[in-house]
Coordinates of C-alpha atoms and ligand atoms in Angstrom, one line a residue:
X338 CA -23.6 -2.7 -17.9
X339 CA -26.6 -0.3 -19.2
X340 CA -25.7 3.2 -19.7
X341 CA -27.0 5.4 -17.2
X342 CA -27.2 9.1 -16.5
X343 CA -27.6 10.8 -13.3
X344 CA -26.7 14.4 -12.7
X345 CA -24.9 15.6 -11.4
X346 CA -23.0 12.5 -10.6
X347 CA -21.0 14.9 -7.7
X348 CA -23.3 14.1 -4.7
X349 CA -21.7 10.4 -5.2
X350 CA -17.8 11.8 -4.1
X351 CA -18.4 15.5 -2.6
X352 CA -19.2 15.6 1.3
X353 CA -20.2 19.3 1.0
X354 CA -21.7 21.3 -1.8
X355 CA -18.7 22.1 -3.6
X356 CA -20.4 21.7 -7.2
X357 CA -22.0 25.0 -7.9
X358 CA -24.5 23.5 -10.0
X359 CA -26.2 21.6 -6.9
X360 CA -29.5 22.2 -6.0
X361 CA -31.0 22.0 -3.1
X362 CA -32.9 19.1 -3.6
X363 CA -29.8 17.5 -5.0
X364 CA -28.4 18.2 -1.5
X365 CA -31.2 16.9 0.7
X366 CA -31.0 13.7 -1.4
X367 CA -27.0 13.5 -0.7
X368 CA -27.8 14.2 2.8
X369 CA -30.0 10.9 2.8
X370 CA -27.5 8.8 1.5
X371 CA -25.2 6.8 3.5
X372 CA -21.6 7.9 3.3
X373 CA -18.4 6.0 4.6
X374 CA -15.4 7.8 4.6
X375 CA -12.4 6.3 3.6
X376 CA -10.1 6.6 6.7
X377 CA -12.8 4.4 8.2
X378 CA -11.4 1.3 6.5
X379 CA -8.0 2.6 6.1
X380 CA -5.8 1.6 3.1
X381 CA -5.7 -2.0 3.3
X382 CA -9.5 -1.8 4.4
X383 CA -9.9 0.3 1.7
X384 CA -7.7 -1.9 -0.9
X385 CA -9.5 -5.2 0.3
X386 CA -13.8 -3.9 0.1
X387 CA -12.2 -2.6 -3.9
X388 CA -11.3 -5.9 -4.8
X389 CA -12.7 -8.8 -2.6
X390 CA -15.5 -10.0 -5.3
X391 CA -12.7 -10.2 -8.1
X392 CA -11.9 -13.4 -8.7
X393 CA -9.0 -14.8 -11.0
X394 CA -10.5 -16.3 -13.9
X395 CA -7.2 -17.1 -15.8
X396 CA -4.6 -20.0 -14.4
X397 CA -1.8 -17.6 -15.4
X398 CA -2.9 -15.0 -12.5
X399 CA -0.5 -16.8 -9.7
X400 CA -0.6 -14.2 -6.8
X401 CA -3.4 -11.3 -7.1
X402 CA -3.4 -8.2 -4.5
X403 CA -2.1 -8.4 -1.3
X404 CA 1.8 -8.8 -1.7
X405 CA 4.6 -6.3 -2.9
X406 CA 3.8 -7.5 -6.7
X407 CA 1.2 -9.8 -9.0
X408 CA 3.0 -13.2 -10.3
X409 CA 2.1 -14.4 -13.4
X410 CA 3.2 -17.5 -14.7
X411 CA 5.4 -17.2 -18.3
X412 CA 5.9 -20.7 -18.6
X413 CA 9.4 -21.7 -17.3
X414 CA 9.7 -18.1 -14.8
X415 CA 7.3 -16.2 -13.1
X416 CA 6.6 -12.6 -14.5
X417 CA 6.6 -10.5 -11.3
X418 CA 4.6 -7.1 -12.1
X419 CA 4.3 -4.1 -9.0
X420 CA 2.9 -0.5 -9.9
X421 CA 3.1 2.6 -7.7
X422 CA 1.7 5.9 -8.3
X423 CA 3.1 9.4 -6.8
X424 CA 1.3 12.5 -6.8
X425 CA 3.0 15.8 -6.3
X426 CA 2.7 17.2 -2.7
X427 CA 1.9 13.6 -1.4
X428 CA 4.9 11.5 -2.4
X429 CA 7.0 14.4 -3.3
X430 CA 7.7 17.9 -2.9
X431 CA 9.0 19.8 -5.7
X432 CA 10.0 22.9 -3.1
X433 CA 13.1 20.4 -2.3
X434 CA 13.4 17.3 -4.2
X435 CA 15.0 17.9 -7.5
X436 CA 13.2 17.0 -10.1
X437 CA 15.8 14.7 -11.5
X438 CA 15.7 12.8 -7.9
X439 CA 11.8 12.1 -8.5
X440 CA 12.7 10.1 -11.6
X441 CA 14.8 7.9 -9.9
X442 CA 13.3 7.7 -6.8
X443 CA 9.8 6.9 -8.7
X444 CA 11.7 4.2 -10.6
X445 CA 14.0 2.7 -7.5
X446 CA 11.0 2.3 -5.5
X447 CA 9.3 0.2 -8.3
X448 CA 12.1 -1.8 -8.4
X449 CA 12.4 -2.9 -4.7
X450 CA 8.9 -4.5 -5.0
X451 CA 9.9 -6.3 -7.5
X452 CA 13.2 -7.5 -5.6
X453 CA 11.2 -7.8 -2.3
X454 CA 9.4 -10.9 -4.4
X455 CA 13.1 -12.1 -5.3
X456 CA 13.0 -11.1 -8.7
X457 CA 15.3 -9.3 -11.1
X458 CA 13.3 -6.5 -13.0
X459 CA 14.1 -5.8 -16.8
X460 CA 11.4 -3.4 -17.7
X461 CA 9.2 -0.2 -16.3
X462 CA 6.5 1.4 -18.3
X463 CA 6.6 5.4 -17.2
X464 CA 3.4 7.3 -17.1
X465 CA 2.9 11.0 -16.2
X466 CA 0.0 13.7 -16.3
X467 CA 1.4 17.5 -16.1
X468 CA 0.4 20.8 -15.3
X469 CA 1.9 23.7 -17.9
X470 CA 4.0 24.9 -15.1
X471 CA 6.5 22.5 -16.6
X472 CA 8.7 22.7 -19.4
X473 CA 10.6 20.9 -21.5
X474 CA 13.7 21.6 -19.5
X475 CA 11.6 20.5 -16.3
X476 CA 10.5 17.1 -17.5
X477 CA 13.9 16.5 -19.6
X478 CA 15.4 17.1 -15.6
X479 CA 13.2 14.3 -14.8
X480 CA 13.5 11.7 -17.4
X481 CA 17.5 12.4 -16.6
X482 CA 16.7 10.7 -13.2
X483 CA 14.5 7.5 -15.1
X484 CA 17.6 7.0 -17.6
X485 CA 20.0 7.1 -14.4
X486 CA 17.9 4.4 -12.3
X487 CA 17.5 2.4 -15.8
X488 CA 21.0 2.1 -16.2
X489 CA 21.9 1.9 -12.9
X490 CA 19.5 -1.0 -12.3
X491 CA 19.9 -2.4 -15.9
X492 CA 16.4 -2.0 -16.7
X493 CA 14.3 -1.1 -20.0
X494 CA 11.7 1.8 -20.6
X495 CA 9.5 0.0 -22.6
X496 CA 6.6 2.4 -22.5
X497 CA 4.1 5.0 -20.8
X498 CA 1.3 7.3 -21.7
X499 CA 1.5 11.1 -21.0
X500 CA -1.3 13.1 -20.5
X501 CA -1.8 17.1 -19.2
X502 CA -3.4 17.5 -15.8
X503 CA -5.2 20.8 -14.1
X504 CA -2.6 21.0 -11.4
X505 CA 0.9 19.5 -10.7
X506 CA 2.8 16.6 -11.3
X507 CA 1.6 12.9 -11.0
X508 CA 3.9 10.0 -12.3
X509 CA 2.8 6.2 -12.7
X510 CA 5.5 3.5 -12.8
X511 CA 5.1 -0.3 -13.7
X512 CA 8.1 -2.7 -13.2
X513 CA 8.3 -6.2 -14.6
X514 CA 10.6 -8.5 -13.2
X515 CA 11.3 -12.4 -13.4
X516 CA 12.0 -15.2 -11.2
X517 CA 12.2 -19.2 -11.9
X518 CA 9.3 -20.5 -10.4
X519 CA 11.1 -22.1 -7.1
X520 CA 12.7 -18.9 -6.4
X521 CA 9.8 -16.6 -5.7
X522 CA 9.2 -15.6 -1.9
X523 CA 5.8 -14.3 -0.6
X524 CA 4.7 -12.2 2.3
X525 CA 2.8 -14.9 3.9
X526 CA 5.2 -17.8 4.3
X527 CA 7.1 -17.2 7.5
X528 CA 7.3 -20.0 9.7
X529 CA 7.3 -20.3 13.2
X530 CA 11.3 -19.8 14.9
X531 CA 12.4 -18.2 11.3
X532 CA 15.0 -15.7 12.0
X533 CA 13.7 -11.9 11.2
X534 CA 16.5 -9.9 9.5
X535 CA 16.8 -6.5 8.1
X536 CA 18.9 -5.1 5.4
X537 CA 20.7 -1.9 5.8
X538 CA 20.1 0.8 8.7
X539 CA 17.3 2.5 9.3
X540 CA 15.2 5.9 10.3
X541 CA 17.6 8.4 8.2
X542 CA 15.0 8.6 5.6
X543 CA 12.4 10.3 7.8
X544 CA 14.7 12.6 9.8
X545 CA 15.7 13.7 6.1
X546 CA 12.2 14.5 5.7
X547 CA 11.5 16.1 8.9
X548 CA 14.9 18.3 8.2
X549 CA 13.8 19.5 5.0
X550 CA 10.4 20.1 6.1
X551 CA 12.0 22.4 8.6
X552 CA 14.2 24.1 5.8
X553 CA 11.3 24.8 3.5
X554 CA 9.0 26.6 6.5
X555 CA 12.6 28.4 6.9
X556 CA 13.0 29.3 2.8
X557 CA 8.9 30.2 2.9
X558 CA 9.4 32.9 5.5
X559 CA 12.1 34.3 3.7
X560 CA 12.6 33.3 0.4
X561 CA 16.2 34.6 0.5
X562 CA 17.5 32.0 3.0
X563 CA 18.9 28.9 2.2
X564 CA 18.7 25.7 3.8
X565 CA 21.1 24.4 6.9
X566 CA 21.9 20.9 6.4
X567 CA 25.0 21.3 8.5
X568 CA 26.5 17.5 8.3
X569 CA 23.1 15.6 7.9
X570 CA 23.7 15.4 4.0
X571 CA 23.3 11.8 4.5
X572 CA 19.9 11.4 6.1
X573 CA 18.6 13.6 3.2
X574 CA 20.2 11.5 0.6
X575 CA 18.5 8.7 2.2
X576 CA 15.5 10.0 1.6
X577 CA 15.6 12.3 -2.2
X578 CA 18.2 9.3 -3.7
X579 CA 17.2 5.8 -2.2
X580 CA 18.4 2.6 -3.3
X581 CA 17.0 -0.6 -3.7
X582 CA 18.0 -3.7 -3.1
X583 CA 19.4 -5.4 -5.9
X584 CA 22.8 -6.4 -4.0
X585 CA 21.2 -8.3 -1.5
X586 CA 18.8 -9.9 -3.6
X587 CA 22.1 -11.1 -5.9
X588 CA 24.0 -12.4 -2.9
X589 CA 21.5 -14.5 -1.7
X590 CA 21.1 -15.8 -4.4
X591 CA 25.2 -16.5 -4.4
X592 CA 24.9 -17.9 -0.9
X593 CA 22.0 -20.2 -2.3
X594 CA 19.8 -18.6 0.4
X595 CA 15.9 -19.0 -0.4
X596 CA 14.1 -16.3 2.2
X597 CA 11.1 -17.9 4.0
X598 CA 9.0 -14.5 3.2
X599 CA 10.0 -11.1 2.6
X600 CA 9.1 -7.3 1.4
X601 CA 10.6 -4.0 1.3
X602 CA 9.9 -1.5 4.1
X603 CA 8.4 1.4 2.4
X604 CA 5.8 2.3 5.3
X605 CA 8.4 1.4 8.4
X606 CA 9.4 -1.5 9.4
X607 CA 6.7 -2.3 12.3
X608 CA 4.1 -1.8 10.3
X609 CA 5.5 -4.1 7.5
X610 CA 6.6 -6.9 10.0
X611 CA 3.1 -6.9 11.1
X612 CA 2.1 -7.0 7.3
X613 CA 4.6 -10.6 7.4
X614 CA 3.4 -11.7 11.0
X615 CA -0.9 -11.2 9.9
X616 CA -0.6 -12.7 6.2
X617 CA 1.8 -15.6 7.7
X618 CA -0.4 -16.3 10.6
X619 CA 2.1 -15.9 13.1
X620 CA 4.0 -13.9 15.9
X621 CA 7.2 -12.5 16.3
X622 CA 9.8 -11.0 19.1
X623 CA 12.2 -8.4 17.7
X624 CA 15.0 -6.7 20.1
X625 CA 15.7 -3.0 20.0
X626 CA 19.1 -3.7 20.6
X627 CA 19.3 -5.5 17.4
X628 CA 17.5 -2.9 15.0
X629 CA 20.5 -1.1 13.2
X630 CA 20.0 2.2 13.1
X631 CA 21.0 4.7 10.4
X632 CA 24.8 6.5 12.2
X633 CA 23.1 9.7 11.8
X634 CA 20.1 9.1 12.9
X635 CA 21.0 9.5 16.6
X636 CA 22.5 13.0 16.6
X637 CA 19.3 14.6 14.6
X638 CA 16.5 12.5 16.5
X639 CA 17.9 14.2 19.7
X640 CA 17.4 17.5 18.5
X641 CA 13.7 16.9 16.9
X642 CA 13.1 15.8 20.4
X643 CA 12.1 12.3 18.9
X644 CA 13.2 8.8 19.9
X645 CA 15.8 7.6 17.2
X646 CA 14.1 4.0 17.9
X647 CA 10.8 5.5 16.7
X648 CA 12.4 6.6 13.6
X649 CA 13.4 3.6 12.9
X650 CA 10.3 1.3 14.0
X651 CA 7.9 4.3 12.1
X652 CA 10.0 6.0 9.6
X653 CA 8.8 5.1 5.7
X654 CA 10.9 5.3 2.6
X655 CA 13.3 3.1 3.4
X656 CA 13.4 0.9 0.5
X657 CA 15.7 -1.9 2.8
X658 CA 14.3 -5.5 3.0
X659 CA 12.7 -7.3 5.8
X660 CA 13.1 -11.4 5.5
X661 CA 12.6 -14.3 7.6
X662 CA 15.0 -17.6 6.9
X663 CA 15.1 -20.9 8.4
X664 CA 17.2 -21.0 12.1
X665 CA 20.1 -22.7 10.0
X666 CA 20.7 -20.3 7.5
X667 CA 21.1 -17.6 9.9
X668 CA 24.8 -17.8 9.7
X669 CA 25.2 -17.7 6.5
X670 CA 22.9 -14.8 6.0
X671 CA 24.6 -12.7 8.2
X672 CA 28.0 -13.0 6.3
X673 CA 26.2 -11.1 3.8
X674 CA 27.3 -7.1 4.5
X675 CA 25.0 -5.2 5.4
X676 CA 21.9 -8.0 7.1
X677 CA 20.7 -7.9 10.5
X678 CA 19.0 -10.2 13.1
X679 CA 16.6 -8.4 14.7
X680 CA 14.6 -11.2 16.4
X681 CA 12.7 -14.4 15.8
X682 CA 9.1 -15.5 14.3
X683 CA 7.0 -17.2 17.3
X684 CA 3.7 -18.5 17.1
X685 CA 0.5 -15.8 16.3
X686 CA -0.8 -16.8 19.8
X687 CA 2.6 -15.2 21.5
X688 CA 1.9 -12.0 20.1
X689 CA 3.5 -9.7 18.6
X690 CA 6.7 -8.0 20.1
X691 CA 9.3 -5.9 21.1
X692 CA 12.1 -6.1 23.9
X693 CA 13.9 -3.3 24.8
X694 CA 17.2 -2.3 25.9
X695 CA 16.3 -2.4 29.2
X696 CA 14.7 -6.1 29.3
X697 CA 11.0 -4.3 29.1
X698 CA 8.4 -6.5 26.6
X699 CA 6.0 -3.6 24.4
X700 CA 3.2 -4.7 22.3
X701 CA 4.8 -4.1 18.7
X702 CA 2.4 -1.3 17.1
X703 CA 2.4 -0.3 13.4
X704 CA 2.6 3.4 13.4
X705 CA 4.0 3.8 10.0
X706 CA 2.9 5.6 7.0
X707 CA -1.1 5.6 6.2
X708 CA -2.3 7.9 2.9
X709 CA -5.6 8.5 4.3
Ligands
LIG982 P1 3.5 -1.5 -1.8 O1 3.5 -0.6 -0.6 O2 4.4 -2.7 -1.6 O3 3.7 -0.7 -3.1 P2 0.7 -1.4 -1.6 O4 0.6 -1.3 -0.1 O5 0.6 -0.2 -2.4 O6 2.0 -2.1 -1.9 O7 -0.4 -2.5 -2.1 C1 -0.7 -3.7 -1.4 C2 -1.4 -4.6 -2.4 O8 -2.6 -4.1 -2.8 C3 -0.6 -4.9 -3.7 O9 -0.8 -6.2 -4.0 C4 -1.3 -4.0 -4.7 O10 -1.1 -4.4 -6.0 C5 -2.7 -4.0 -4.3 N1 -3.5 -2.7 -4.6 C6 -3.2 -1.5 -4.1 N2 -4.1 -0.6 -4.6 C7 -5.0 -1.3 -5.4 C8 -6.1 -1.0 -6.2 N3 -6.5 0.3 -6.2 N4 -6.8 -2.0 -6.8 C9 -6.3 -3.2 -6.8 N5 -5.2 -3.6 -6.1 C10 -4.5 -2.7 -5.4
LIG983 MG1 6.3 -3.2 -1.1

């Protein structure tokens, strides 16, 4: 590419004149322009006009964007390589989660796109860009939480790059797992009458969130108040300290179970079965009296006013896995603790749905987490 200068290079990214150094004439030609904004195309719209004209050029390059993480072949295993990045006041909000929880949770989730391929991770890298509001003390707090998901999970910090930023805290994690070649599951392989199951129980994660959202307007007000949590402990441990799911993954793999596809459900679980149902090319029916839902999900929903289904079919930051397997293994799977059925893969021209309690068919609808 030529080098090329153009200033000020602003007009390309700002809507307004937020550059002081605008002219007018600068403005009028901005004005001309044609701009597309980004919710437009969404994040998968978004993700897909990025990167559609790149090609893989190297035979090693497996499985490019579009599933939970890249696969590159390494000879007799598959290197399985995910990165996630979390920006202060996005992802996380220091006013309640402890810095120490960030670290883990900004490792854990890592992690749980590398077992959502059916691979065991071994190494991160950990990046981070800070503001000078922190200290030693402050990012010692969060490394704490890194060592604790590294030994907790048994992997290696094998690198990172640190850098200052103007404002807050933004933390970039890469995980590398394996997997022998035949073991690796996809997004896109479901088959038509594969069992869908879940892992674990679902929705606490955003009540947590909504809860503490509630305490900090409470603590803002009046900084001398502390938070009421009364019993719900849980649904905010769901959601500062998740796990993922490395137990499951191992006693699948005792059971000699090979999942059809699967991924983690960090944007709710209708929005990533939908993710399964589009790249598969198929359908699915799912039963709300099959979902599990998270004990004290119920109690809290009830008094947010919201529908404790919702939480579960919306809520993000889960971390649990979502699988299909072949009718046969069902039993099986369902001897592991801690899997659900919740319906059945049918073909794309069935649709996708839900049944409720009542007997009522819904159009399934993914309302779960979009960044823009
Ligand atoms: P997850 O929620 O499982 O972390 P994402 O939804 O972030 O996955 O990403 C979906 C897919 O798009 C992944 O394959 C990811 O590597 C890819 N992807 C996301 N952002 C970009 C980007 N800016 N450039 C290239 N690929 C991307
Ligand atoms: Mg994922």
């Amino acid at each position: 590419m030529a080098i090329y200068f153009q200033f000020p290079f602003c007009h390309q990214v700002c809507k307004h004149n937020e550059d002081k150094t605008s002219t007018f004439a600068e403005i009028l030609k901005f004005m001309e322009q044609k701009r597309t904004e980004v919710n437009e195309l969404g994040e998968f719209g978004l993700i897909k006009h990025l990167t559609h004209s790149f090609e893989n050029k190297n035979a090693t390059s497996i499985k490019g964007v579009g599933d939970d993480a890249a696969i590159i072949d390494a000879g007799d295993d598959y290197l399985v390589v995910s990165t996630d990045l979390l920006m202060e006041n996005i992802h996380f909000d220091l006013t309640y989660a402890p810095l120490k929880h960030v670290g883990y949770k900004a490792v854990v989730v890592n992690l749980s796109d590398i077992y959502s391929m059916n691979a065991i991770p071994q190494q991160i890298t950990f990046s981070l860009a800070f503001s000078n509001r922190f200290s030693v003390e402050a990012l010692e707090e969060l490394y704490a939480g890194v060592k604790l998901a590294c030994d907790h999970y048994n992997v290696d910090l094998v690198g990172g790059d640190t850098t200052s930023s103007l404002k807050g805290l933004l933390l970039s994690v890469t995980a590398i797992g394996r997997v022998p070649k035949s073991q690796v599951v996809y997004r896109n392989t479901a088959q038509v009458n594969d069992a869908i199951c879940v892992t674990g129980d679902l929705g606490g994660a955003y009540l947590g969130l909504q809860l503490l959202e509630r305490e900090k307007q409470v603590f803002l007000a009046n900084p001398n108040m502390q938070p009421q949590f009364d019993n719900n402990t849980s649904l905010i441990k769901k959601l500062l300290k998740p796990e993922a799911r490395k137990d499951i993954i191992e006693a699948l793999a005792k059971a000699d179970i090979l999942p059809t596809s699967m991924m983690d459900i960090s944007d709710g679980l209708s929005s990533e079965l939908m993710h399964i149902c589009a790249q598969s090319n198929v359908g699915c029916t799912i039963y709300e009296e099959q979902i599990p839902i998270f004990e004290d999900t119920y109690n809290q929903a009830i008094q947010f006013e919201i529908d404790p289904l919702n939480c579960a079919l919306s809520g993000g930051d889960e971390y649990e896995l979502l699988f299909t397997v072949h009718p046969d293994e069902l039993e099986k799977v369902l001897d592991i603790e801690g899997v659900s059925h919740i319906g059945n893969v049918r073909p794309a021209s069935v649709g996708k749905h839900i049944v409720t309690k009542g007997g009522n068919q819904y159009e399934l609808k993914a309302l779960g987490w979009t960044h823009f």
